[in-house]
XYZ file of C-alpha atoms in Angstrom:
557
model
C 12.875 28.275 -12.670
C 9.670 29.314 -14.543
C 6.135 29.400 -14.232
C 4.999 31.802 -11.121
C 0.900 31.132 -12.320
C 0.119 31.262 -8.860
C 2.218 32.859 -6.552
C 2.451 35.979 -8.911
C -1.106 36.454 -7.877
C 0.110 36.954 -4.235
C 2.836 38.377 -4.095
C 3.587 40.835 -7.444
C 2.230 44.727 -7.569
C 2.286 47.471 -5.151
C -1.157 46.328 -4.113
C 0.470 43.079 -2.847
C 2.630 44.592 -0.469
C 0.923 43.378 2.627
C 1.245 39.947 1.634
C 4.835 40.573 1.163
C 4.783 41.865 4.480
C 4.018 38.982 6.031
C 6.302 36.624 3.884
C 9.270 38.501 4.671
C 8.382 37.621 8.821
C 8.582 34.128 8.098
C 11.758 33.915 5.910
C 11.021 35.847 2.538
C 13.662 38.238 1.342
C 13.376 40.641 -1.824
C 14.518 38.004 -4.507
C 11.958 35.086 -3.189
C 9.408 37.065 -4.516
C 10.490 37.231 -8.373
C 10.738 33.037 -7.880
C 8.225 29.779 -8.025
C 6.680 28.998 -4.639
C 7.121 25.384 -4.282
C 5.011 24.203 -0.730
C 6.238 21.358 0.641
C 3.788 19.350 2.961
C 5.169 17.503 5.528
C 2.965 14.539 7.726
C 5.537 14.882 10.182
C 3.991 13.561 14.114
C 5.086 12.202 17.104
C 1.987 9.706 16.949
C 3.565 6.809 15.249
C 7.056 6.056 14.283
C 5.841 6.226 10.270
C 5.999 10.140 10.402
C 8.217 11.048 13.336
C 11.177 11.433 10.860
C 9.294 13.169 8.178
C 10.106 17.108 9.600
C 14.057 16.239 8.752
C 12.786 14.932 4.855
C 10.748 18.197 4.459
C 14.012 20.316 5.627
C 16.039 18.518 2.886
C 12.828 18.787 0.022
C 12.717 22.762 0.996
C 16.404 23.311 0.588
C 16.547 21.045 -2.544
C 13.784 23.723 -4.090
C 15.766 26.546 -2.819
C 18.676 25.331 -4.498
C 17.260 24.900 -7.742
C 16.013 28.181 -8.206
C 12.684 28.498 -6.573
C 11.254 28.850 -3.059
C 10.157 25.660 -0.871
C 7.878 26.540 2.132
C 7.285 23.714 4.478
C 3.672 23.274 5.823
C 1.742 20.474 7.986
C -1.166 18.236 7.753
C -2.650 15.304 10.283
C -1.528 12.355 10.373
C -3.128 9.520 12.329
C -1.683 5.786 13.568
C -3.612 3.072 12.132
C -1.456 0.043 14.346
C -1.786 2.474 17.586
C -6.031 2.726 17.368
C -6.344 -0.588 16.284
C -9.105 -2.338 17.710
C -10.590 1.158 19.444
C -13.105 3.661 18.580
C -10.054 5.532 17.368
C -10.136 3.271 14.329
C -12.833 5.066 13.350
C -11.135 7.811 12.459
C -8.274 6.096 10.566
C -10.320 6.554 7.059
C -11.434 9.903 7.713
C -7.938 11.172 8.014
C -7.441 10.213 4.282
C -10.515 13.374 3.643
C -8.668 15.496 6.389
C -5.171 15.455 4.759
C -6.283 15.703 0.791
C -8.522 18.629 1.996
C -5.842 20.270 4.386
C -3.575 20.512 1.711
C -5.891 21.494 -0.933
C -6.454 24.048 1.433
C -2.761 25.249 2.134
C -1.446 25.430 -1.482
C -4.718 26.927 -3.175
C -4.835 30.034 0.069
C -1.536 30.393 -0.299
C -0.925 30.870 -3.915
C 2.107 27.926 -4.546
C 2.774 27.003 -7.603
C 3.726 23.621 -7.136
C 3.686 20.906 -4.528
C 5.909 18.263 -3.152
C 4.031 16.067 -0.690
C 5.952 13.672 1.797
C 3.746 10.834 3.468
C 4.646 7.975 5.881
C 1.686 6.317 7.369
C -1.328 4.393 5.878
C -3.782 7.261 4.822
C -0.861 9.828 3.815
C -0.039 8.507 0.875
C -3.860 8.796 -1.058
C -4.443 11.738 0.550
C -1.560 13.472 -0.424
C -1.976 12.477 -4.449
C -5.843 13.173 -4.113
C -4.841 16.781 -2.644
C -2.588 16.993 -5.738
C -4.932 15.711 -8.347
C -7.587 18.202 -7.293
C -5.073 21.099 -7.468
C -3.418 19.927 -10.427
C -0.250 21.581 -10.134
C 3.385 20.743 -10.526
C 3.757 18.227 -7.672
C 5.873 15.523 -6.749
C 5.084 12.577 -4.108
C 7.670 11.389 -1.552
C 7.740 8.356 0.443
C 9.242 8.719 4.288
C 10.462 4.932 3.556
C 9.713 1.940 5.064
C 11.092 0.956 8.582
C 14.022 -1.704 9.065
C 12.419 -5.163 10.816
C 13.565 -5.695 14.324
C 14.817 -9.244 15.280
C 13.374 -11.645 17.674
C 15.291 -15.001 18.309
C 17.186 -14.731 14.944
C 13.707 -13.705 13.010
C 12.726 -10.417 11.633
C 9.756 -9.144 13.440
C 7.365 -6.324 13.186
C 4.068 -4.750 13.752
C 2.021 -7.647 12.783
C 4.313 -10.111 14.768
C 3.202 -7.991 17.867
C -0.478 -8.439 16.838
C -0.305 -11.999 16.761
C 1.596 -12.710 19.463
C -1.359 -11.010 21.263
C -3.189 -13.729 19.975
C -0.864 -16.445 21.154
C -0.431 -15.037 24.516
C -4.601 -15.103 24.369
C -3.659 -18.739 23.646
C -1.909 -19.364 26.948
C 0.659 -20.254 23.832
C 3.537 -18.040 24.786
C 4.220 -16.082 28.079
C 4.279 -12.546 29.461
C 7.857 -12.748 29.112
C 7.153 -13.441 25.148
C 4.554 -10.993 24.551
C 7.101 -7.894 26.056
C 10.417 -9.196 24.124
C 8.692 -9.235 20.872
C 6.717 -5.771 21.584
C 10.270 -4.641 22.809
C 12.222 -5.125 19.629
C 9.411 -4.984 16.604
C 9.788 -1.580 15.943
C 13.502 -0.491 15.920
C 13.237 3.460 15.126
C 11.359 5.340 12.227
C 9.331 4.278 9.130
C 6.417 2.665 8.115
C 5.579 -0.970 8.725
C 8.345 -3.082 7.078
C 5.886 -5.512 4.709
C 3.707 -5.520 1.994
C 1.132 -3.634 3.664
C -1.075 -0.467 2.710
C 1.821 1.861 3.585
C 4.007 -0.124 1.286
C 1.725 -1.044 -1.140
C 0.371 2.566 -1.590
C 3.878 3.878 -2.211
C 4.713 1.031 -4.406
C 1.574 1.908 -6.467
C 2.070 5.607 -6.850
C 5.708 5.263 -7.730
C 4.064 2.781 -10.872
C 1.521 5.530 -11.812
C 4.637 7.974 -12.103
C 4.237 10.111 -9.650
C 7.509 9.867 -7.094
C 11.132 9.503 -8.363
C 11.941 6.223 -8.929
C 13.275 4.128 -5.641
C 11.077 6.483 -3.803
C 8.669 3.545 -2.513
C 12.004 0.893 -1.952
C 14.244 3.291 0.137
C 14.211 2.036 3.661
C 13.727 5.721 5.918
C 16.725 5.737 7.973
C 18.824 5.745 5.152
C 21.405 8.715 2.842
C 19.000 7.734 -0.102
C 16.529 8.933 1.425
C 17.788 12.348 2.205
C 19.306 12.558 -1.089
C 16.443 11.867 -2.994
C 14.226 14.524 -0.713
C 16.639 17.148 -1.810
C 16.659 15.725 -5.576
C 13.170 16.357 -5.488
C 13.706 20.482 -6.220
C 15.133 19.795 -9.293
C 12.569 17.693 -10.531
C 9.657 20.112 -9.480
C 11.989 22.701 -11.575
C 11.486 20.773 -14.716
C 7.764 19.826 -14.159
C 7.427 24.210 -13.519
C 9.412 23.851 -16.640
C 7.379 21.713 -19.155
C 4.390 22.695 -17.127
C 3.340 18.974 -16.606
C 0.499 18.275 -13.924
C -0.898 15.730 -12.073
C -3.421 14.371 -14.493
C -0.879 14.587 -17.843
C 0.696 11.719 -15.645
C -2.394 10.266 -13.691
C -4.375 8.534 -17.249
C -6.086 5.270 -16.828
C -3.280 3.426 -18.383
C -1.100 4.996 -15.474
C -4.165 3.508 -13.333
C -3.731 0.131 -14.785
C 0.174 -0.445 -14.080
C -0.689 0.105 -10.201
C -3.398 -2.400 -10.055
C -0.865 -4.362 -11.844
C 1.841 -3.716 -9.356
C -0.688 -4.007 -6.458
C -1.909 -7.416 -7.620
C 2.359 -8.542 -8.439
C 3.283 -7.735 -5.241
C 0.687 -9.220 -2.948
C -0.737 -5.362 -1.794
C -3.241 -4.825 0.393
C -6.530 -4.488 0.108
C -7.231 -1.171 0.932
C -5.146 -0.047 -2.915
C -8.994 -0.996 -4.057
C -10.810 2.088 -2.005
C -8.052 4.217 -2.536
C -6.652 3.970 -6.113
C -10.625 3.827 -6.731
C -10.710 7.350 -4.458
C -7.988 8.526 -6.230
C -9.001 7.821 -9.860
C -12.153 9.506 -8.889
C -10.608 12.638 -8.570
C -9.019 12.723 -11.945
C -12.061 11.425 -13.538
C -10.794 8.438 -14.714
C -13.207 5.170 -14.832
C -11.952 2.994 -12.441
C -14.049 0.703 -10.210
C -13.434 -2.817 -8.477
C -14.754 -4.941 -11.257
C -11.377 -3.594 -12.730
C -9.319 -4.878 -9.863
C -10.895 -8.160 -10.781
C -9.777 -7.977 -14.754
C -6.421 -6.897 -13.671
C -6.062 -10.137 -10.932
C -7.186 -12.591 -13.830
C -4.165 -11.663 -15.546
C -1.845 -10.603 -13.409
C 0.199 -13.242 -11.289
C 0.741 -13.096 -7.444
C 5.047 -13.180 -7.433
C 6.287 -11.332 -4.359
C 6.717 -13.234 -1.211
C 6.886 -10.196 0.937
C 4.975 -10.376 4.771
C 2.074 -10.821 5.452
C 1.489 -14.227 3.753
C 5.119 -14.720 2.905
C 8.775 -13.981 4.243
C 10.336 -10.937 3.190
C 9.907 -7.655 4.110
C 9.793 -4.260 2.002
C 13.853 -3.449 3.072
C 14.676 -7.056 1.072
C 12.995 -5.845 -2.176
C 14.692 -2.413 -2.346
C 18.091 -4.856 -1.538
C 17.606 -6.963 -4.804
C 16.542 -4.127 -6.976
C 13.810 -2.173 -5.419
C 10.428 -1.167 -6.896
C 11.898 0.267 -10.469
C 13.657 -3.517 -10.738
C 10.317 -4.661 -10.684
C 8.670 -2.328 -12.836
C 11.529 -3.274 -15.414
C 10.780 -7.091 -15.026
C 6.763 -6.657 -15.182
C 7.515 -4.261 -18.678
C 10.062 -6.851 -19.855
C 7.373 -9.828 -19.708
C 4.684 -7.562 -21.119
C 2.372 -6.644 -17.743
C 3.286 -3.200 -17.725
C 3.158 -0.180 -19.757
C 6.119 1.540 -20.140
C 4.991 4.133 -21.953
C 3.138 6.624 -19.341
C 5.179 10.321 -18.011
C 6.093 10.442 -15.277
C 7.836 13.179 -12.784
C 11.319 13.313 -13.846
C 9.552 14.381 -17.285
C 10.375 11.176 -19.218
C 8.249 7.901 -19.379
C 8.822 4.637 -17.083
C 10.898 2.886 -19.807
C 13.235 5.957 -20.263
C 13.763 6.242 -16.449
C 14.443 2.274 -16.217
C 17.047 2.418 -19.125
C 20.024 2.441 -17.189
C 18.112 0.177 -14.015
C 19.639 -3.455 -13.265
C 17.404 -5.980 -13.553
C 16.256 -8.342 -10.093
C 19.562 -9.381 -8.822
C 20.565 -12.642 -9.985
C 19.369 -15.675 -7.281
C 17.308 -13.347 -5.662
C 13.964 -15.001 -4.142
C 11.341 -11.893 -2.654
C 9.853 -12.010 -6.257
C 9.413 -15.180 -8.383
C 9.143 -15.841 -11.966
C 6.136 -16.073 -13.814
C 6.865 -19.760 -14.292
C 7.019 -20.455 -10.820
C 4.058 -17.840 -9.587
C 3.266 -17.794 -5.787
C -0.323 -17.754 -7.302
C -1.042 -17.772 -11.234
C -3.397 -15.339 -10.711
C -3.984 -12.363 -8.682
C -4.831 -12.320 -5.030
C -7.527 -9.762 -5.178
C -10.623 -11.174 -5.492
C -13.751 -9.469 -6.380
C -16.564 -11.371 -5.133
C -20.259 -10.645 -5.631
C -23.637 -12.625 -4.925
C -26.390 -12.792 -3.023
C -24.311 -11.372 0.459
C -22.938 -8.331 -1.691
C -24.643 -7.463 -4.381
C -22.679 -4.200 -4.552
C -19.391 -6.388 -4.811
C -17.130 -7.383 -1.807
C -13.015 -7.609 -1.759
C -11.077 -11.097 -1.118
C -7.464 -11.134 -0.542
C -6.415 -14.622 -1.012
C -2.990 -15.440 -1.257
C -4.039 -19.088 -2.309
C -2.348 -20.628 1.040
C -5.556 -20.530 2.761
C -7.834 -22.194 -0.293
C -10.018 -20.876 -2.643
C -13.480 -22.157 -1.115
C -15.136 -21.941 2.206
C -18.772 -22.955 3.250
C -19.482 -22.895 6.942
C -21.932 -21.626 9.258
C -22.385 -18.284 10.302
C -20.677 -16.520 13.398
C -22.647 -13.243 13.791
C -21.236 -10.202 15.692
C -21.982 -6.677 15.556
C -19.000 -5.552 16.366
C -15.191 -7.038 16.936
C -14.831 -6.346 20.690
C -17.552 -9.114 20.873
C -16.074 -11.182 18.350
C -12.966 -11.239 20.133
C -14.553 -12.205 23.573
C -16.552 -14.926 22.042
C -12.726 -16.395 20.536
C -11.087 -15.854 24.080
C -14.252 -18.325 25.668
C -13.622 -20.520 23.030
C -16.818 -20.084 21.166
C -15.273 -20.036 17.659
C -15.550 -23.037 15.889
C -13.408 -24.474 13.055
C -15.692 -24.259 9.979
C -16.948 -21.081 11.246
C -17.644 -17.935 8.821
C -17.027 -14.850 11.029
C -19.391 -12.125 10.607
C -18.485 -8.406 11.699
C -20.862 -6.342 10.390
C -22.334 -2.158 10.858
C -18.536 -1.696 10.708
C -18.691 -0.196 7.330
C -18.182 3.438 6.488
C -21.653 4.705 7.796
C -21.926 2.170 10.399
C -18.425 1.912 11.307
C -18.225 4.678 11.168
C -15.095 5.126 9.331
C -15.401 1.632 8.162
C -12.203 0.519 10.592
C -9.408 -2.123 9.860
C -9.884 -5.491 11.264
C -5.774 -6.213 12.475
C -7.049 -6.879 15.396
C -9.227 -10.051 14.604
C -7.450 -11.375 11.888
C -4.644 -11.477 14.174
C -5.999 -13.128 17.066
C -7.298 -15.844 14.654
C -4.162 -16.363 13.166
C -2.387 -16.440 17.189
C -5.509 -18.798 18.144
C -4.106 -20.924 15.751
C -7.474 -20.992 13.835
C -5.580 -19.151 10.828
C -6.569 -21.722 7.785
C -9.530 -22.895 9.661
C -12.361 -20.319 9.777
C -12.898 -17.438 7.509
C -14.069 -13.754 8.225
C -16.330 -11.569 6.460
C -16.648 -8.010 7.067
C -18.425 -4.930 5.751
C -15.452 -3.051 7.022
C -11.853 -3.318 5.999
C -8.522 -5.142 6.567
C -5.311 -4.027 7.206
C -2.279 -4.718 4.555
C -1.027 -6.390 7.728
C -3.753 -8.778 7.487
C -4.278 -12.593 5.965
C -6.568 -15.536 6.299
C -9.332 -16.139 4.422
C -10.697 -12.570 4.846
C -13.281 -10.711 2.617
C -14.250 -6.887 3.407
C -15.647 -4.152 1.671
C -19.343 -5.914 1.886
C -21.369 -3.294 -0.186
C -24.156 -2.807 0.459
C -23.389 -2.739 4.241
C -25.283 -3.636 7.357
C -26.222 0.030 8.312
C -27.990 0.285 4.856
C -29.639 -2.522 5.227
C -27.445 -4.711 3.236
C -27.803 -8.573 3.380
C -24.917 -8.395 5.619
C -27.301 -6.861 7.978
C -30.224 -9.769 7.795
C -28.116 -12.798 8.179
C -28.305 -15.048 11.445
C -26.065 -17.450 13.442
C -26.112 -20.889 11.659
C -27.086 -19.268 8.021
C -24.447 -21.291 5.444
C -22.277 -19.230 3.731
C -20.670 -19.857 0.799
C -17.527 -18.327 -0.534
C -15.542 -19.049 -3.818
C -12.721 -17.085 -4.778
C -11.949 -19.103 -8.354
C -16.042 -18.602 -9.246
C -15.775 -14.998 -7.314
C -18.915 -15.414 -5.633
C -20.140 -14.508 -1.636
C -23.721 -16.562 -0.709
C -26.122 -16.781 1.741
C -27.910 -20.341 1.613
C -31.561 -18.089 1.643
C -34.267 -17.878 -0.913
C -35.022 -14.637 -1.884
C -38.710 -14.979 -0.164
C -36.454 -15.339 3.166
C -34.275 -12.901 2.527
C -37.216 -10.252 1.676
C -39.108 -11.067 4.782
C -35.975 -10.725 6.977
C -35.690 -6.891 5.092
C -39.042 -6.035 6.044
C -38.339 -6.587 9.002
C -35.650 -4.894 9.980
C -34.820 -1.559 11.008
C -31.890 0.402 11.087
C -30.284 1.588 13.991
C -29.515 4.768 14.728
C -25.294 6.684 13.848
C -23.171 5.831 16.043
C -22.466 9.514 15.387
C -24.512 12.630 15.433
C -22.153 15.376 15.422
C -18.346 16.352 14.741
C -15.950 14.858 11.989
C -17.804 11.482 11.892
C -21.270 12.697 11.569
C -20.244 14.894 8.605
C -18.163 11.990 7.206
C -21.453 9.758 7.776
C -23.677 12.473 5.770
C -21.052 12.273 2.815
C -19.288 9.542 2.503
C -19.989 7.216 -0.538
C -19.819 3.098 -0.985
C -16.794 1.433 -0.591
C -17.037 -0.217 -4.161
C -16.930 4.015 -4.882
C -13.846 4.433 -2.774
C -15.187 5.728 0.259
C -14.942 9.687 -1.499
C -16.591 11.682 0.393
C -16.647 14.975 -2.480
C -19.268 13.956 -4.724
């Protein structure tokens, strides 16, 4: 194995000797030093079942480097449990912990002189965070997915996170029992992995492994699984040939490589938080990408994959009729996918899907483009008088295009969800959340939590919910987030009241207030904006740096 660009500055010369020193106390002997330092970051955490595994995938990533000729050093970064915060002021720091893991590892591998990188990830924010880490360093580097968990089974039905959330909402509902509520929390999650459907774990792994930058399989491959560990030790190989031809991050990371994600994204049903960090991401490689992009990509692009949360299958069932590479081969096929762009086995997409079987035969997670669950995508990008800046729709189409109701104004969702428990939620309502964006939020938290006690209040297809904060993949309904500008700006989000008429169309991609603009500038004048929730600590210096969510929520500009 080649290329020692970095390391060499560490560790070679008489002069280096006390760095040597040191390496030899934590495993280094004579010969290490003459090979390519390979560190391999691990998310590993007892905090949530997505990462708990990830400390055995490392060990098998370090001895696969070590075995092809180079040296793998194993290192940690945060990780934090989106579906364990949700709904508490820990949600707050669920975004943030993207920032804390891209710059923990930029930190780790630039201090300590490796000259290339294999990441592993498992929960939500891991997976951007790792990649942005890598773009920034632009080094040989490889991403690895811990793998999706297996569903658990309630009364013959596969079950997971979400199911738990919304039985919440049903038990809120007097519409199942105690009894109910502790069987299904019992069983949902049946060991390690991240949550089983299309959500932003899922969908983030799904879209890095279409930009080219994990071995193929890597986002299919359930995590309790000998694939798994196999293709964690594979990985050393591959980082030997990227040392090899010297190919980086952004050789592989080009906007076309940024168009077949949105494509997969917008396929597959992902969730809405791809837009911030694909956005985030593409940022850091200076490539052009912003959510009026998302939008050309969903005009074209067909919804296909009936995956959970809108539809039946979870991500264990793909991987079973072909996995993410049988999809990328079926997307190329029908001309929606490049399969031109590198990627990190060294060869393009179409070269590593020569010898790939297509979709097996009968299967039904992903349907034909003749038969579309949706004939278009189910991003939308809405914009209008309510977000001028441009808001984000996910609509699946089983929960209609349009909406025009009143509006439901809360400023935060603990009230929101009191006023649903008293019954004060009205079909035909518009839910409001609001200073729940990234300033305001801050953190700009996910909104599981409401969308799933609509959906368990049986009010699912009857109300929809606005938000200048964000969803989780986990989440469905007729839900729009990512309001920009938001409320603690003094967005219109901000100046609406109870009983203004909103109107929302997903096929014209628009997001109104029923105001003139007279109204609208008298309400600005006068208002005033509250004071951070936040004046000190992580938050306050996320607050003081953080951008838009239309500009991915980056927060190193």
């Amino acid at each position: 194995m080649s290329n020692r660009q970095f390391s060499k500055q560490v560790v070679d010369g008489a002069d280096r000797a006390p760095s040597r020193a040191m390496l030899r106390a934590v495993g280094f002997n004579t010969e290490d030093f003459n090979k390519p330092q390979v560190g391999v970051a691990s998310t590993w955490s007892m905090v949530t079942p997505c990462n708990m595994h990830i400390n055995d995938l490392a060990g098998y990533a370090e001895t696969g480097v070590n075995a092809a000729g180079g040296k793998g050093v194993v290192f940690n970064t945060i990780t934090v449990s989106d579906g364990i915060s949700m709904g508490t002021e820990g949600m707050k720091y669920s975004l943030v912990s993207r920032e804390v893991i891209a710059d923990s590892i930029e930190t780790v591998v630039a201090c300590q002189g490796f000259d290339g990188v294999v990441a592993i990830g498992g929960c939500d924010k891991n997976m951007p965070g790792c990649v942005m880490a890598m773009i920034r360093l632009n080094r040989p580097s490889i991403f690895v997915y811990g793998g999706t968990i297996l569903p658990g089974c309630h009364n013959q039905k596969d079950v997971d996170i979400v199911s738990v959330f919304e039985a919440v909402g049903a038990h809120s509902n007097n519409a199942i029992s105690d009894d109910e509520l502790t069987n299904i929390e019992s069983c949902a999650i049946p060991g390690p992995g991240s949550c089983g459907g299309m959500y932003t774990a899922n969908t983030m792994a799904s879209a890095i492994e279409a930009m080219g930058m994990s071995l193929p399989f890597s986002s299919s491959t359930p995590a309790v699984t000998p694939e798994k560990l196999e293709e964690c030790f594979q990985v050393g190989g591959a980082v030997r040939n990227l040392l090899e031809l010297d190919l980086r991050p952004r050789d592989i990371m080009t906007r076309e490589a940024f168009e077949n994600a949105m494509v997969m994204v917008s396929a597959l049903g992902g969730s809405t938080n791809a837009v911030l960090h694909l956005i985030a991401m593409a940022r850091s490689v200076n490539v052009s990408l912003g959510i009026d992009d998302f939008q050309s990509v969903s005009d074209r692009i067909p919804f296909l994959a009936d995956l959970k949360p809108s539809g039946l299958y979870v991500m264990e069932d793909l991987h079973t009729v072909g996995g993410i590479p049988a999809v990328m081969r079926f997307l190329i096929k029908e001309g929606l996918m490049s399969g031109d762009c590198m990627t990190v086995t060294g060869k393009t997409i179409s070269e590593n899907l020569e010898k790939i079987p297509d979709l097996s035969e009968g299967q039904k997670v992903i349907h034909s483009l003749a038969n579309p669950i949706k004939e278009t995508g189910h991003i939308r990008i809405l914009k209008g008088n309510l977000a001028p800046g441009g808001s984000v729709a996910k609509i699946t189409g089983k929960e209609g295009r349009q909406f025009t109701g009143p509006a439901r104004i809360f400023d935060d969702e603990e009230t929101m969800l009191t006023a649903l428990e008293d019954g004060e939620i009205k079909k035909g309502d518009v839910i409001v959340i609001r200073y729940s964006g990234p300033k305001g939020g801050p953190g700009m938290p996910e909104m599981l939590t409401p969308t799933s006690a609509i959906m368990g209040a049986g009010l699912g297809a009857d109300v929809a919910l606005i938000t200048d904060g964000r969803f989780s993949g986990g989440s469905h309904g007729f839900i729009i987030g990512h309001v920009v500008p938001e409320a603690q700006e003094g967005g219109p989000i901000g100046l609406i009241k109870n009983g203004d008429v909103i109107r929302l169309d997903a096929d014209a991609n628009t997001i109104d207030v029923e105001l003139s603009e007279e109204e609208m500038a008298e309400r600005r004048s006068n208002w005033t904006m509250p004071p951070y929730k936040s004046d000190r600590g992580t938050l306050f210096k996320y607050i003081k740096n953080v951008k838009t969510a239309s500009d991915g929520c980056v927060t190193d500009e």
